[in-house]
């Protein structure tokens, strides 16, 4: 089986603090794990849970990449913030793709830069 | 049952980038979920997965809080980075506590500031 990884796509246009980014990224990662096939998650867990945070510059861009991933049957998460603190209620802050085969995920997000 | 939350403790003394912090925080969060009781995780998931990132200023401080949490039978994770990029191999970067009852977790980390 191919190497597995997860990518976390985080909007850089919202000016979120480091702490906000950390919590939202964790939220996206865990939610995508819940949305994934359990056997795939177990294998990914045993192999070290490779994950990387990537930079997204708008809501539209984030939705585009998540939709591409869904079209490839990759598991995803979309995180909307309750907006108690730094952003407006209902703001889409980030999302995650996978865990899934590295090659498939790279077809979707291979051009994105690390956050 | 009490409200549940997870706290993610992140070292601010390592000068990690936002992207590094995001990936390490997600790692800590997911690993602590794997280490937790499944019923507790399900309840936390259904209630919105409350989580917050807190600021830690040294390895010793991080170990101290995680040890206090273990002594209270809270689930934890400790994340050591492979050191391919920003930090030395084997560096303890962060950890998470919970999900667990908010009151119990606040007894451990209630004095810490948000990251």
PDB file of C-alpha atoms in Angstrom, chain A residues 1 7 10 12 19 25 29-30 40 47 52 54 60 72-76 79 81 87 97 101 103 114-115:
ATOM      1  CA  UNK A   1       0.000   0.000   0.000  1.00  0.00           C
ATOM      2  CA  UNK A   7      -2.888  17.650   4.467  1.00  0.00           C
ATOM      3  CA  UNK A  10      -5.452  26.734   6.330  1.00  0.00           C
ATOM      4  CA  UNK A  12      -3.894  32.738   5.570  1.00  0.00           C
ATOM      5  CA  UNK A  19      -3.192  29.739  18.823  1.00  0.00           C
ATOM      6  CA  UNK A  25      -5.887  22.816  12.382  1.00  0.00           C
ATOM      7  CA  UNK A  29      -7.336  16.976  11.375  1.00  0.00           C
ATOM      8  CA  UNK A  30      -9.456  15.125  13.944  1.00  0.00           C
ATOM      9  CA  UNK A  40      -6.759   3.454   6.612  1.00  0.00           C
ATOM     10  CA  UNK A  47       3.210   4.710  10.180  1.00  0.00           C
ATOM     11  CA  UNK A  52       1.504  18.863   6.647  1.00  0.00           C
ATOM     12  CA  UNK A  54      -0.652  24.078   3.545  1.00  0.00           C
ATOM     13  CA  UNK A  60     -13.140  29.943  -2.670  1.00  0.00           C
ATOM     14  CA  UNK A  72     -11.358  11.561  -5.886  1.00  0.00           C
ATOM     15  CA  UNK A  73     -13.159   9.859  -2.978  1.00  0.00           C
ATOM     16  CA  UNK A  74     -10.666  11.166  -0.447  1.00  0.00           C
ATOM     17  CA  UNK A  75     -12.069  11.885   2.998  1.00  0.00           C
ATOM     18  CA  UNK A  76     -12.213  15.542   3.964  1.00  0.00           C
ATOM     19  CA  UNK A  79     -14.162  23.631   9.618  1.00  0.00           C
ATOM     20  CA  UNK A  81     -15.641  28.638  13.280  1.00  0.00           C
ATOM     21  CA  UNK A  87     -13.399  35.700  13.132  1.00  0.00           C
ATOM     22  CA  UNK A  97      -7.830  15.933   3.285  1.00  0.00           C
ATOM     23  CA  UNK A 101      -2.500   7.756  -0.433  1.00  0.00           C
ATOM     24  CA  UNK A 103       0.174  10.242  -4.605  1.00  0.00           C
ATOM     25  CA  UNK A 114       3.470  25.043   3.226  1.00  0.00           C
ATOM     26  CA  UNK A 115       1.854  27.468   5.660  1.00  0.00           C
TER      27      UNK A 115
END
